[in-house]
Tab-separated table of C-alpha atoms in Angstrom:
chain	number	residue	atom	x	y	z
A	12	UNK	CA	145.344	44.037	-236.175
A	13	UNK	CA	144.075	46.654	-233.014
A	14	UNK	CA	146.728	47.098	-230.152
A	15	UNK	CA	145.548	46.990	-226.432
A	16	UNK	CA	142.756	49.561	-226.250
A	17	UNK	CA	144.968	50.678	-222.883
A	18	UNK	CA	147.607	51.819	-225.474
A	19	UNK	CA	145.301	53.851	-227.556
A	20	UNK	CA	143.793	55.670	-224.971
A	21	UNK	CA	147.049	56.533	-223.652
A	22	UNK	CA	147.066	54.313	-220.142
A	23	UNK	CA	150.211	51.821	-221.255
A	24	UNK	CA	150.810	51.465	-217.346
A	25	UNK	CA	147.306	49.699	-216.882
A	26	UNK	CA	148.578	47.083	-219.160
A	27	UNK	CA	150.472	44.213	-217.207
A	28	UNK	CA	153.854	43.267	-219.252
A	29	UNK	CA	152.363	39.744	-218.952
A	30	UNK	CA	150.001	40.558	-221.430
A	31	UNK	CA	152.674	40.397	-224.051
A	32	UNK	CA	152.681	42.699	-227.380
A	33	UNK	CA	150.648	42.846	-230.398
A	34	UNK	CA	152.392	41.920	-233.968
A	35	UNK	CA	153.122	44.740	-236.197
A	36	UNK	CA	155.501	45.811	-239.027
A	37	UNK	CA	156.416	42.957	-241.132
A	38	UNK	CA	155.473	40.219	-238.360
A	39	UNK	CA	151.924	41.180	-238.843
A	40	UNK	CA	152.424	41.501	-242.769
A	41	UNK	CA	153.870	38.058	-242.677
A	42	UNK	CA	151.014	36.578	-240.748
A	43	UNK	CA	148.202	38.259	-243.096
A	44	UNK	CA	150.277	36.511	-245.935
A	45	UNK	CA	149.566	32.929	-244.362
A	46	UNK	CA	147.338	30.460	-245.629
A	47	UNK	CA	145.652	30.080	-242.270
A	48	UNK	CA	144.753	33.930	-242.199
A	49	UNK	CA	141.400	34.803	-243.280
A	50	UNK	CA	139.331	37.718	-242.193
A	51	UNK	CA	141.480	39.015	-239.677
A	52	UNK	CA	142.508	36.136	-237.666
A	53	UNK	CA	143.726	32.550	-237.571
A	54	UNK	CA	141.420	29.790	-238.717
A	55	UNK	CA	141.729	25.930	-237.544
A	56	UNK	CA	141.825	22.941	-239.856
A	57	UNK	CA	138.372	22.504	-239.416
A	58	UNK	CA	135.737	25.267	-237.965
A	59	UNK	CA	136.126	24.818	-234.230
A	60	UNK	CA	134.350	27.176	-231.584
A	61	UNK	CA	135.731	27.890	-228.445
A	62	UNK	CA	132.678	26.509	-226.275
A	63	UNK	CA	129.987	24.974	-227.503
A	64	UNK	CA	126.924	26.746	-228.297
A	65	UNK	CA	124.771	27.285	-224.954
A	66	UNK	CA	127.405	25.666	-222.461
A	67	UNK	CA	128.464	28.981	-220.780
A	68	UNK	CA	125.641	28.596	-218.179
A	69	UNK	CA	126.092	24.995	-217.598
A	70	UNK	CA	129.757	25.345	-217.542
A	71	UNK	CA	129.353	27.945	-214.637
A	72	UNK	CA	126.928	25.873	-213.015
A	73	UNK	CA	129.265	23.264	-212.892
A	74	UNK	CA	131.824	25.248	-210.808
A	75	UNK	CA	129.366	25.407	-207.840
A	76	UNK	CA	129.009	21.929	-207.562
A	77	UNK	CA	130.998	20.802	-203.752
A	78	UNK	CA	131.702	17.216	-205.058
A	79	UNK	CA	132.922	18.077	-208.228
A	80	UNK	CA	135.422	20.775	-206.416
A	81	UNK	CA	136.378	18.270	-204.393
A	82	UNK	CA	137.439	15.585	-207.083
A	83	UNK	CA	138.930	18.052	-209.467
A	84	UNK	CA	142.242	18.649	-207.009
A	85	UNK	CA	144.535	16.420	-205.415
A	86	UNK	CA	143.839	14.886	-201.855
A	87	UNK	CA	147.624	14.519	-200.864
A	88	UNK	CA	150.719	15.664	-202.008
A	89	UNK	CA	151.489	14.756	-205.493
A	90	UNK	CA	154.714	12.799	-205.810
A	91	UNK	CA	157.442	14.723	-207.561
A	92	UNK	CA	160.490	12.952	-208.852
A	93	UNK	CA	163.800	15.000	-207.988
A	94	UNK	CA	166.662	14.393	-209.920
A	95	UNK	CA	170.344	15.040	-208.710
A	96	UNK	CA	172.068	17.657	-210.690
A	97	UNK	CA	174.405	15.388	-212.363
A	98	UNK	CA	172.098	13.613	-213.913
A	99	UNK	CA	171.319	16.084	-216.493
A	100	UNK	CA	174.893	16.068	-217.617
A	101	UNK	CA	174.940	12.384	-218.391
A	102	UNK	CA	173.511	11.710	-221.915
A	103	UNK	CA	170.296	9.064	-222.466
A	104	UNK	CA	171.702	5.652	-223.673
A	105	UNK	CA	169.232	5.462	-226.601
A	106	UNK	CA	170.003	8.816	-227.499
A	107	UNK	CA	166.425	9.919	-226.364
A	108	UNK	CA	165.321	10.695	-223.054
A	109	UNK	CA	161.960	12.422	-221.974
A	110	UNK	CA	160.935	13.951	-218.735
A	111	UNK	CA	157.770	15.422	-218.290
A	112	UNK	CA	158.158	18.043	-215.838
A	113	UNK	CA	154.300	18.932	-215.175
A	114	UNK	CA	151.373	20.004	-217.725
A	115	UNK	CA	152.502	20.424	-220.966
A	116	UNK	CA	156.576	20.960	-220.113
A	117	UNK	CA	158.647	18.362	-221.620
A	118	UNK	CA	162.163	18.264	-221.600
A	119	UNK	CA	163.537	15.937	-224.748
A	120	UNK	CA	167.063	15.030	-224.764
A	121	UNK	CA	167.318	13.703	-228.300
A	122	UNK	CA	169.870	13.050	-230.657
A	123	UNK	CA	172.742	15.438	-228.593
A	124	UNK	CA	170.445	17.872	-228.437
A	125	UNK	CA	168.158	19.338	-225.711
A	126	UNK	CA	164.395	20.878	-226.242
A	127	UNK	CA	162.543	22.247	-224.085
A	128	UNK	CA	158.410	22.295	-224.790
A	129	UNK	CA	155.969	24.448	-223.042
A	130	UNK	CA	158.208	25.573	-220.091
A	131	UNK	CA	155.944	26.977	-217.330
A	132	UNK	CA	157.851	27.377	-214.068
A	133	UNK	CA	155.232	30.256	-212.860
A	134	UNK	CA	152.982	29.332	-209.650
A	135	UNK	CA	149.982	30.314	-211.510
A	136	UNK	CA	148.736	30.288	-215.166
A	137	UNK	CA	147.744	33.840	-215.261
A	138	UNK	CA	148.932	37.073	-216.250
A	139	UNK	CA	148.667	38.029	-212.089
A	140	UNK	CA	150.550	36.772	-209.528
A	141	UNK	CA	147.524	37.166	-207.079
A	142	UNK	CA	144.885	35.146	-209.131
A	143	UNK	CA	144.070	32.594	-211.731
A	144	UNK	CA	144.898	28.684	-211.228
A	145	UNK	CA	147.563	27.908	-209.146
A	146	UNK	CA	150.175	24.957	-209.485
A	147	UNK	CA	149.338	21.602	-207.642
A	148	UNK	CA	152.917	20.614	-207.086
A	149	UNK	CA	156.454	22.300	-207.043
A	150	UNK	CA	158.472	22.249	-210.004
A	151	UNK	CA	160.440	19.238	-209.844
A	152	UNK	CA	164.148	21.227	-210.871
A	153	UNK	CA	164.883	25.079	-210.861
A	154	UNK	CA	165.779	26.385	-214.321
A	155	UNK	CA	168.958	26.950	-212.653
A	156	UNK	CA	169.696	23.048	-212.619
A	157	UNK	CA	168.252	21.925	-215.928
A	158	UNK	CA	171.503	22.990	-217.749
A	159	UNK	CA	171.700	24.201	-221.211
A	160	UNK	CA	168.852	24.009	-223.523
A	161	UNK	CA	169.400	24.403	-227.237
A	162	UNK	CA	165.954	25.241	-228.394
A	163	UNK	CA	162.579	26.325	-226.448
A	164	UNK	CA	159.407	25.480	-228.546
A	165	UNK	CA	156.456	27.164	-227.595
A	166	UNK	CA	152.950	25.668	-229.210
A	167	UNK	CA	150.540	29.015	-228.390
A	168	UNK	CA	150.446	31.740	-226.155
A	169	UNK	CA	148.066	30.681	-223.401
A	170	UNK	CA	149.322	31.310	-220.144
A	171	UNK	CA	149.387	27.402	-219.421
A	172	UNK	CA	152.078	27.268	-222.049
A	173	UNK	CA	153.950	30.546	-222.465
A	174	UNK	CA	154.938	31.881	-218.864
A	175	UNK	CA	157.002	35.695	-219.087
A	176	UNK	CA	158.737	35.148	-216.111
A	177	UNK	CA	160.029	31.397	-217.399
A	178	UNK	CA	160.766	33.032	-220.777
A	179	UNK	CA	162.702	35.829	-219.096
A	180	UNK	CA	164.815	33.508	-217.349
A	181	UNK	CA	165.309	31.097	-220.385
A	182	UNK	CA	166.254	34.370	-222.366
A	183	UNK	CA	169.256	35.127	-220.359
A	184	UNK	CA	171.146	31.456	-221.231
A	185	UNK	CA	171.006	32.223	-225.027
A	186	UNK	CA	168.754	29.489	-225.860
A	187	UNK	CA	166.591	29.655	-229.204
A	188	UNK	CA	163.076	30.207	-229.330
A	189	UNK	CA	160.942	28.331	-232.181
A	190	UNK	CA	157.013	29.637	-232.190
A	191	UNK	CA	154.090	29.639	-234.181
A	192	UNK	CA	153.862	33.183	-236.195
A	193	UNK	CA	152.842	36.129	-234.538
A	194	UNK	CA	153.896	34.531	-230.697
A	195	UNK	CA	157.655	36.292	-231.521
A	196	UNK	CA	156.150	39.427	-230.308
A	197	UNK	CA	155.393	38.587	-226.924
A	198	UNK	CA	159.091	37.260	-226.647
A	199	UNK	CA	160.739	40.247	-228.088
A	200	UNK	CA	158.602	42.304	-225.859
A	201	UNK	CA	160.099	40.243	-222.825
A	202	UNK	CA	163.786	40.986	-223.920
A	203	UNK	CA	164.413	37.861	-226.354
A	204	UNK	CA	166.364	39.141	-229.082
A	205	UNK	CA	164.821	38.926	-232.516
A	206	UNK	CA	167.681	37.029	-234.000
A	207	UNK	CA	167.261	34.059	-231.528
A	208	UNK	CA	163.624	33.666	-232.483
A	209	UNK	CA	162.289	31.223	-235.129
A	210	UNK	CA	158.952	32.054	-236.033
A	211	UNK	CA	157.236	29.518	-238.039
A	212	UNK	CA	153.748	28.623	-239.737
A	213	UNK	CA	152.207	25.325	-240.157
A	214	UNK	CA	154.394	23.116	-242.308
A	215	UNK	CA	157.541	25.409	-241.842
A	216	UNK	CA	160.829	24.005	-240.623
A	217	UNK	CA	163.866	25.551	-239.062
A	218	UNK	CA	167.240	23.799	-238.506
A	219	UNK	CA	168.854	23.519	-234.993
A	220	UNK	CA	172.290	21.618	-235.028
A	221	UNK	CA	171.450	18.167	-236.269
A	222	UNK	CA	167.333	18.724	-235.532
A	223	UNK	CA	164.785	19.432	-237.738
A	224	UNK	CA	161.664	21.078	-236.024
A	225	UNK	CA	158.364	21.390	-238.164
A	226	UNK	CA	155.410	23.524	-236.628
A	227	UNK	CA	152.172	21.262	-237.855
A	228	UNK	CA	148.720	22.016	-237.549
A	229	UNK	CA	146.341	21.738	-234.666
A	230	UNK	CA	142.960	22.730	-233.725
A	231	UNK	CA	142.871	25.382	-231.051
A	232	UNK	CA	142.942	28.939	-230.486
A	233	UNK	CA	145.175	31.544	-229.400
A	234	UNK	CA	144.803	34.710	-226.224
A	235	UNK	CA	146.270	36.595	-224.259
A	236	UNK	CA	145.349	40.259	-222.670
A	237	UNK	CA	142.284	41.927	-224.123
A	238	UNK	CA	143.567	41.189	-227.837
A	239	UNK	CA	140.883	38.513	-229.871
A	240	UNK	CA	141.027	34.974	-229.510
A	241	UNK	CA	142.891	34.481	-233.043
A	242	UNK	CA	145.159	37.072	-233.172
A	243	UNK	CA	148.558	34.907	-233.249
A	244	UNK	CA	148.827	30.923	-234.300
A	245	UNK	CA	149.083	27.812	-232.600
A	246	UNK	CA	150.688	24.777	-233.480
A	247	UNK	CA	151.496	20.895	-232.641
A	248	UNK	CA	155.303	20.306	-233.072
A	249	UNK	CA	157.506	17.686	-235.025
A	250	UNK	CA	161.239	17.045	-233.849
A	251	UNK	CA	163.147	15.018	-236.454
A	252	UNK	CA	166.794	14.138	-235.717
A	253	UNK	CA	169.130	12.023	-237.333
A	254	UNK	CA	168.222	8.368	-235.219
A	255	UNK	CA	164.933	9.852	-233.756
A	256	UNK	CA	161.639	11.219	-234.045
A	257	UNK	CA	159.233	12.860	-231.359
A	258	UNK	CA	155.459	14.686	-231.355
A	259	UNK	CA	154.288	17.575	-229.273
A	260	UNK	CA	150.480	18.055	-229.673
A	261	UNK	CA	150.240	21.173	-227.605
A	262	UNK	CA	146.826	22.072	-227.141
A	263	UNK	CA	144.306	20.541	-229.813
A	264	UNK	CA	140.759	18.642	-230.517
A	265	UNK	CA	140.521	15.789	-232.188
A	266	UNK	CA	140.604	16.611	-236.025
A	267	UNK	CA	141.837	14.208	-239.112
A	268	UNK	CA	145.314	16.181	-239.696
A	269	UNK	CA	147.113	13.719	-237.259
A	270	UNK	CA	147.172	11.156	-239.923
A	271	UNK	CA	148.473	13.708	-242.332
A	272	UNK	CA	151.519	14.730	-240.185
A	273	UNK	CA	151.668	11.102	-239.277
A	274	UNK	CA	152.112	10.284	-243.055
A	275	UNK	CA	154.590	13.269	-243.577
A	276	UNK	CA	156.843	13.181	-240.554
A	277	UNK	CA	156.337	9.362	-238.894
A	278	UNK	CA	156.321	7.383	-237.132
A	279	UNK	CA	157.466	8.285	-234.063
A	280	UNK	CA	159.608	7.098	-231.442
A	281	UNK	CA	156.906	9.144	-228.613
A	282	UNK	CA	154.152	11.120	-229.080
A	283	UNK	CA	153.374	13.642	-226.098
A	284	UNK	CA	149.564	13.914	-226.694
A	285	UNK	CA	147.499	16.378	-224.462
A	286	UNK	CA	144.897	14.439	-222.595
A	287	UNK	CA	143.727	16.828	-220.058
A	288	UNK	CA	141.620	19.978	-219.470
A	289	UNK	CA	138.859	18.174	-221.996
A	290	UNK	CA	135.271	18.867	-221.179
A	291	UNK	CA	131.719	18.680	-223.014
A	292	UNK	CA	131.642	22.319	-222.982
A	293	UNK	CA	134.470	22.833	-225.380
A	294	UNK	CA	134.925	19.323	-227.109
A	295	UNK	CA	136.512	20.737	-230.221
A	296	UNK	CA	139.626	22.339	-229.019
A	297	UNK	CA	140.752	19.746	-226.556
A	298	UNK	CA	140.971	16.081	-226.530
A	299	UNK	CA	139.505	13.532	-224.214
A	300	UNK	CA	142.308	10.321	-223.544
A	301	UNK	CA	140.272	8.232	-226.113
A	302	UNK	CA	140.798	11.397	-228.637
A	303	UNK	CA	144.255	11.571	-227.764
A	304	UNK	CA	144.659	7.549	-228.279
A	305	UNK	CA	142.973	7.932	-231.553
A	306	UNK	CA	145.360	10.814	-232.246
A	307	UNK	CA	148.716	8.803	-231.364
A	308	UNK	CA	147.537	6.050	-233.599
A	309	UNK	CA	146.678	8.080	-236.523
A	310	UNK	CA	150.323	9.951	-235.965
A	311	UNK	CA	151.831	6.190	-236.160
A	312	UNK	CA	149.827	5.508	-239.385
A	313	UNK	CA	147.154	3.378	-237.848
A	314	UNK	CA	149.648	1.476	-235.694
A	315	UNK	CA	148.818	2.384	-232.207
A	316	UNK	CA	151.855	-0.411	-230.797
A	317	UNK	CA	154.497	1.810	-232.517
A	318	UNK	CA	156.321	4.032	-230.520
A	319	UNK	CA	155.345	5.416	-226.939
A	320	UNK	CA	152.255	8.075	-225.829
A	321	UNK	CA	152.789	10.427	-223.035
A	322	UNK	CA	150.139	11.709	-221.645
A	323	UNK	CA	150.187	15.811	-221.136
A	324	UNK	CA	148.435	18.897	-220.120
A	325	UNK	CA	147.177	17.422	-216.999
A	326	UNK	CA	147.746	17.183	-213.464
A	327	UNK	CA	149.592	20.679	-212.707
A	328	UNK	CA	146.799	23.099	-212.957
A	329	UNK	CA	143.001	22.883	-212.312
A	330	UNK	CA	141.546	24.080	-215.444
A	331	UNK	CA	138.743	21.837	-216.162
A	332	UNK	CA	135.584	19.947	-214.538
A	333	UNK	CA	136.813	16.453	-214.903
A	334	UNK	CA	138.392	14.646	-211.604
A	335	UNK	CA	141.926	15.231	-211.326
A	336	UNK	CA	143.103	11.862	-211.952
A	337	UNK	CA	140.840	10.955	-214.776
A	338	UNK	CA	143.323	11.939	-217.770
A	339	UNK	CA	146.123	9.527	-216.458
A	340	UNK	CA	143.650	6.602	-215.748
A	341	UNK	CA	141.656	6.970	-218.595
A	342	UNK	CA	144.859	7.386	-221.016
A	343	UNK	CA	146.242	3.833	-219.565
A	344	UNK	CA	142.669	2.404	-220.333
A	345	UNK	CA	142.605	3.441	-223.500
A	346	UNK	CA	146.443	2.379	-224.135
A	347	UNK	CA	145.301	-0.976	-223.314
A	348	UNK	CA	142.182	-1.228	-225.621
A	349	UNK	CA	144.303	-0.028	-228.260
A	350	UNK	CA	147.491	-2.247	-227.912
A	351	UNK	CA	149.414	0.666	-227.478
A	352	UNK	CA	152.245	1.454	-224.918
A	353	UNK	CA	151.623	4.725	-222.785
A	354	UNK	CA	154.313	5.947	-220.456
A	355	UNK	CA	152.723	8.104	-217.524
A	356	UNK	CA	155.931	9.109	-215.204
A	357	UNK	CA	155.743	11.184	-212.162
A	358	UNK	CA	156.686	14.702	-212.375
A	359	UNK	CA	160.130	14.901	-213.105
A	360	UNK	CA	160.616	11.240	-213.729
A	361	UNK	CA	163.190	10.800	-216.648
A	362	UNK	CA	162.730	7.620	-219.054
A	363	UNK	CA	163.774	6.298	-222.147
A	364	UNK	CA	161.283	5.419	-224.993
A	365	UNK	CA	163.735	2.698	-225.878
A	366	UNK	CA	162.849	0.915	-222.786
A	367	UNK	CA	159.956	2.140	-221.530
A	368	UNK	CA	159.001	1.948	-217.752
A	369	UNK	CA	155.949	-0.035	-216.646
A	370	UNK	CA	153.278	1.718	-215.433
A	371	UNK	CA	151.869	2.100	-211.782
A	372	UNK	CA	149.264	4.161	-210.585
A	373	UNK	CA	150.529	6.412	-208.767
A	374	UNK	CA	148.139	9.104	-208.902
A	375	UNK	CA	145.320	6.927	-207.114
A	376	UNK	CA	147.498	7.578	-204.021
A	377	UNK	CA	146.745	11.132	-204.047
A	378	UNK	CA	143.015	11.432	-205.890
A	379	UNK	CA	139.468	11.020	-204.610
A	380	UNK	CA	138.057	7.370	-205.927
A	381	UNK	CA	135.709	6.957	-208.276
A	382	UNK	CA	132.067	6.617	-206.541
A	383	UNK	CA	132.215	2.828	-207.226
A	384	UNK	CA	136.156	2.622	-206.406
A	385	UNK	CA	138.955	2.202	-208.626
A	386	UNK	CA	139.120	-0.188	-211.310
A	387	UNK	CA	141.146	-3.463	-211.568
A	388	UNK	CA	145.007	-2.950	-212.047
A	389	UNK	CA	146.577	-3.474	-214.347
A	390	UNK	CA	143.825	-2.749	-217.073
A	391	UNK	CA	142.142	-6.009	-217.922
A	392	UNK	CA	143.311	-8.227	-215.045
A	393	UNK	CA	140.441	-9.621	-212.684
A	394	UNK	CA	139.509	-7.597	-209.727
A	395	UNK	CA	140.479	-9.359	-206.423
A	396	UNK	CA	139.096	-8.639	-203.124
A	397	UNK	CA	141.458	-7.160	-201.226
A	398	UNK	CA	142.137	-4.650	-203.676
A	399	UNK	CA	138.426	-4.030	-203.839
A	400	UNK	CA	137.941	-3.865	-200.143
A	401	UNK	CA	141.075	-1.516	-199.890
A	402	UNK	CA	139.344	0.825	-202.834
A	403	UNK	CA	135.826	0.689	-200.736
A	404	UNK	CA	137.573	1.204	-197.768
A	405	UNK	CA	139.459	4.574	-198.520
A	406	UNK	CA	136.336	5.574	-200.331
A	407	UNK	CA	134.588	5.416	-196.604
A	408	UNK	CA	137.750	7.319	-195.353
A	409	UNK	CA	138.907	4.442	-192.977
A	410	UNK	CA	141.820	2.892	-194.914
A	411	UNK	CA	145.152	3.793	-196.709
A	412	UNK	CA	143.895	3.037	-200.133
A	413	UNK	CA	145.338	0.986	-203.057
A	414	UNK	CA	149.013	1.004	-203.237
A	415	UNK	CA	150.685	2.037	-206.818
A	416	UNK	CA	151.189	-1.176	-208.436
A	417	UNK	CA	148.692	-2.950	-206.367
């Protein structure tokens, strides 16, 4: 597997540290022995292209739509829930508590352990500090106040899931890291000791205290720096404790493997499912909210009413043409239609799946309404004139809009 061309021509200083490092030695040999590795790269469970054929030009055109640009970003300050530091020292009453920290970052407190998924505390999901998608809301808690973490789980090496500065900060805490094959090269390059890295292929597991962490298939790709798009593996993750089980999808398109994961490891108390940054331009590698709900159902053995579904990979970075609030709105609708329980907390707001909180549409307060106004709330309720009038007033810009819970 080739290294960066900057290194080959003798210009290491031109290669940003954020690009990470190319795997070599025994790490590379192990990657090549993987059943997922063929013809010099990792492969998806179902053949999938990063971009749909003929989509690059239409996608480029979509970026110049003025209306589209307006809808892709919030129009107000995204509400961020800031928990008192003493909260993090209090164990969840049920043994399982989840805190969505924005995008795909989730802190799971499960059976006495603390698992941090895809932590990104950086201002931009980019190899550069001066360019790339910028955070739409502040982080809800500084890393220094988050408390000890037993293991950090990384789904893949894209910049919105693997942030160099965040990794360097966490490395100083002594935590373990569980990552897919090849990603360990980046961590070591950034200062994580090799003995604190658990690097797994699909269907491999590692033990962290009472927990079993298993890397499971996903349909996506990787890409960092100038290396090819499939030089390291990507994964979803199952975390199973003595009393609870949870699933984190990472990034993935919909594929039949969800049912197999559910049969092998489920059902789950909670699934954290990617429902944002989808597009007709890349339908095979990201899920829509409807597909995310279908994945949740598959993971729960066909019974969508089991556990709770938490939508992730939305709200924090503008990465796709869809309206900013659409993933949350459509997830709640899909959950209603499927008979599932979804939880859409504010950024930083902890909850226990054993007693899922009632969803209120907080995102409507800071989003441009759809052209024909917001649908009724809760989903399935008959629209009332006051609510519709408020929606229309907000759309004209002469009213305060729909209040959360209206």
